[in-house]
Amino acid sequence: MKVFFAENLPQEFIKIVNFGTQAEITQYLQNNFSDSQLKIMLLLLFGGFCVYFLFNIFVLWFAPAIFYYSKNPIKAIYHAVIFTFKNFKSSLLIVFVMFVLNLLISFTNVFLGNNFLAFIPMLLTFLYIMYYVITVFLYYESKTQNSGNNGAECIG
């Protein structure tokens, strides 16, 4: 495992990753890393993705739990995790759909972010964030029927 820490990686590899083309990176990886090292790198990458995905699932309901259930963050995160397990399929679906939308917006940012059309990805990002928050809060509210707790009705 120590092989893959940044201080153990050759400076040439870091330079190629930062400034090289995809073909140069691929050639360097094939020439300088063994198959077992490449498999370990892919497993670490996959493990990081899984941790990120699980974190998103378990934190998805934290903000609505703070707003509707309890102002205490410990109680709210506990309630959010319980809510996640009670509505696991829906939580997975919401996180997956939001991940795909975020990926699409990221691609539009890559293709339109560097010219005079840069406001399009910015607008899409703003709309995505609004859609995400509204979806999560409305779903949580519909499943818990707690729309009147903690002063939530007083806002509008």
Coordinates of C-alpha atoms in Angstrom, one line a residue:
M1 CA 0.0 0.0 0.0
K2 CA 2.9 2.4 0.7
V3 CA 3.8 2.2 -2.9
F4 CA 0.8 4.4 -3.9
F5 CA 1.3 7.3 -1.6
A6 CA 2.2 10.6 -3.3
E7 CA 5.7 10.8 -1.8
N8 CA 6.5 7.3 -3.2
L9 CA 5.3 8.1 -6.7
P10 CA 7.9 9.2 -9.2
Q11 CA 7.8 12.9 -10.1
E12 CA 7.7 11.9 -13.8
F13 CA 4.4 10.1 -13.2
I14 CA 2.9 13.0 -11.4
K15 CA 4.0 15.3 -14.2
I16 CA 2.5 13.0 -16.9
V17 CA -0.8 12.7 -14.9
N18 CA -1.1 16.5 -14.6
F19 CA 0.0 17.6 -18.0
G20 CA 0.1 14.5 -20.3
T21 CA -2.4 13.1 -22.7
Q22 CA -4.4 10.0 -22.1
A23 CA -2.1 7.9 -24.4
E24 CA 1.0 9.1 -22.4
I25 CA -0.6 8.2 -19.1
T26 CA -1.7 4.7 -20.4
Q27 CA 1.8 4.0 -21.8
Y28 CA 3.5 5.0 -18.6
L29 CA 1.2 2.9 -16.5
Q30 CA 1.7 -0.2 -18.7
N31 CA 5.5 0.2 -18.8
N32 CA 6.2 1.0 -15.2
F33 CA 3.5 -0.8 -13.1
S34 CA 3.0 -4.5 -12.8
D35 CA -0.4 -6.1 -13.2
S36 CA -0.9 -6.6 -9.5
Q37 CA -0.1 -2.9 -8.8
L38 CA -2.6 -1.9 -11.5
K39 CA -5.2 -4.1 -9.9
I40 CA -4.5 -2.7 -6.5
M41 CA -4.9 0.9 -7.9
L42 CA -8.2 -0.1 -9.5
L43 CA -9.4 -1.7 -6.3
L44 CA -8.5 1.4 -4.3
L45 CA -10.3 3.6 -6.9
F46 CA -13.4 1.4 -6.7
G47 CA -13.2 1.4 -2.9
G48 CA -13.1 5.2 -2.8
F49 CA -16.1 5.4 -5.1
C50 CA -18.0 3.0 -2.9
V51 CA -17.2 5.0 0.2
Y52 CA -18.3 8.2 -1.6
F53 CA -21.5 6.6 -2.7
L54 CA -22.3 5.2 0.8
F55 CA -21.5 8.5 2.4
N56 CA -24.0 10.2 0.0
I57 CA -26.7 7.7 0.8
F58 CA -26.3 8.1 4.6
V59 CA -26.0 11.9 4.5
L60 CA -28.8 12.4 2.0
W61 CA -31.5 12.8 4.7
F62 CA -29.3 14.7 7.3
A63 CA -30.5 18.2 6.3
P64 CA -34.2 17.3 6.4
A65 CA -33.7 15.5 9.7
I66 CA -32.2 18.6 11.2
F67 CA -35.0 20.8 9.8
Y68 CA -38.0 18.5 10.7
Y69 CA -36.8 16.1 13.4
S70 CA -34.3 17.6 15.8
K71 CA -31.8 20.4 16.0
N72 CA -29.4 18.1 17.7
P73 CA -27.0 16.8 15.0
I74 CA -26.4 13.5 16.7
K75 CA -30.1 12.7 16.9
A76 CA -30.6 13.9 13.4
I77 CA -27.9 11.8 11.8
Y78 CA -29.2 8.8 13.7
H79 CA -32.7 9.5 12.5
A80 CA -31.3 10.0 8.9
V81 CA -29.6 6.6 8.9
I82 CA -32.7 4.9 10.2
F83 CA -34.7 6.7 7.6
T84 CA -32.2 5.6 4.9
F85 CA -32.6 1.9 5.9
K86 CA -36.4 2.2 6.0
N87 CA -36.4 3.7 2.5
F88 CA -33.3 2.1 1.1
K89 CA -34.5 1.6 -2.5
S90 CA -35.8 5.2 -2.8
S91 CA -32.6 6.5 -1.3
L92 CA -30.5 4.5 -3.8
L93 CA -32.6 5.7 -6.6
I94 CA -32.4 9.4 -5.6
V95 CA -28.7 9.2 -5.1
F96 CA -28.2 7.5 -8.4
V97 CA -30.4 9.9 -10.4
M98 CA -28.7 12.9 -8.7
F99 CA -25.3 11.4 -9.5
V100 CA -26.2 11.0 -13.2
L101 CA -27.5 14.5 -13.4
N102 CA -24.4 15.8 -11.7
L103 CA -22.3 13.9 -14.2
L104 CA -24.2 15.4 -17.2
I105 CA -23.8 18.9 -15.8
S106 CA -20.1 18.3 -15.3
F107 CA -19.8 17.3 -19.0
T108 CA -21.6 20.4 -20.0
N109 CA -19.2 22.4 -17.9
V110 CA -16.3 20.8 -19.6
F111 CA -17.6 21.6 -23.1
L112 CA -19.2 25.0 -22.5
G113 CA -17.3 26.3 -19.5
N114 CA -14.5 28.1 -21.2
N115 CA -16.2 30.4 -23.6
F116 CA -19.0 33.0 -23.7
L117 CA -21.6 30.3 -23.0
A118 CA -20.3 29.7 -19.5
F119 CA -23.5 30.9 -18.0
I120 CA -25.3 27.7 -19.3
P121 CA -23.4 25.3 -17.0
M122 CA -23.7 27.8 -14.1
L123 CA -27.4 28.0 -14.6
L124 CA -27.7 24.2 -14.9
T125 CA -25.7 23.8 -11.7
F126 CA -27.9 26.2 -9.8
L127 CA -31.0 24.4 -11.1
Y128 CA -29.5 21.1 -10.1
I129 CA -28.9 22.2 -6.6
M130 CA -32.4 23.6 -6.3
Y131 CA -33.9 20.4 -7.7
Y132 CA -31.8 18.3 -5.3
V133 CA -32.8 20.2 -2.2
I134 CA -36.5 20.3 -3.2
T135 CA -36.6 16.6 -4.1
V136 CA -34.9 15.5 -0.8
F137 CA -37.0 17.7 1.4
L138 CA -40.3 16.9 -0.3
Y139 CA -39.7 13.2 -0.3
Y140 CA -38.6 13.3 3.4
E141 CA -41.7 15.3 4.3
S142 CA -44.1 13.0 2.5
K143 CA -42.6 9.9 4.1
T144 CA -42.5 11.3 7.7
Q145 CA -45.6 13.5 7.7
N146 CA -43.8 15.9 10.0
S147 CA -44.4 19.1 8.1
G148 CA -45.4 21.0 11.3
N149 CA -42.5 20.1 13.6
N150 CA -39.8 22.5 14.7
G151 CA -41.4 25.6 13.1
A152 CA -41.2 24.4 9.5
E153 CA -44.7 25.7 8.8
C154 CA -43.8 29.2 10.0
I155 CA -41.3 29.8 7.2
G156 CA -43.8 30.5 4.4

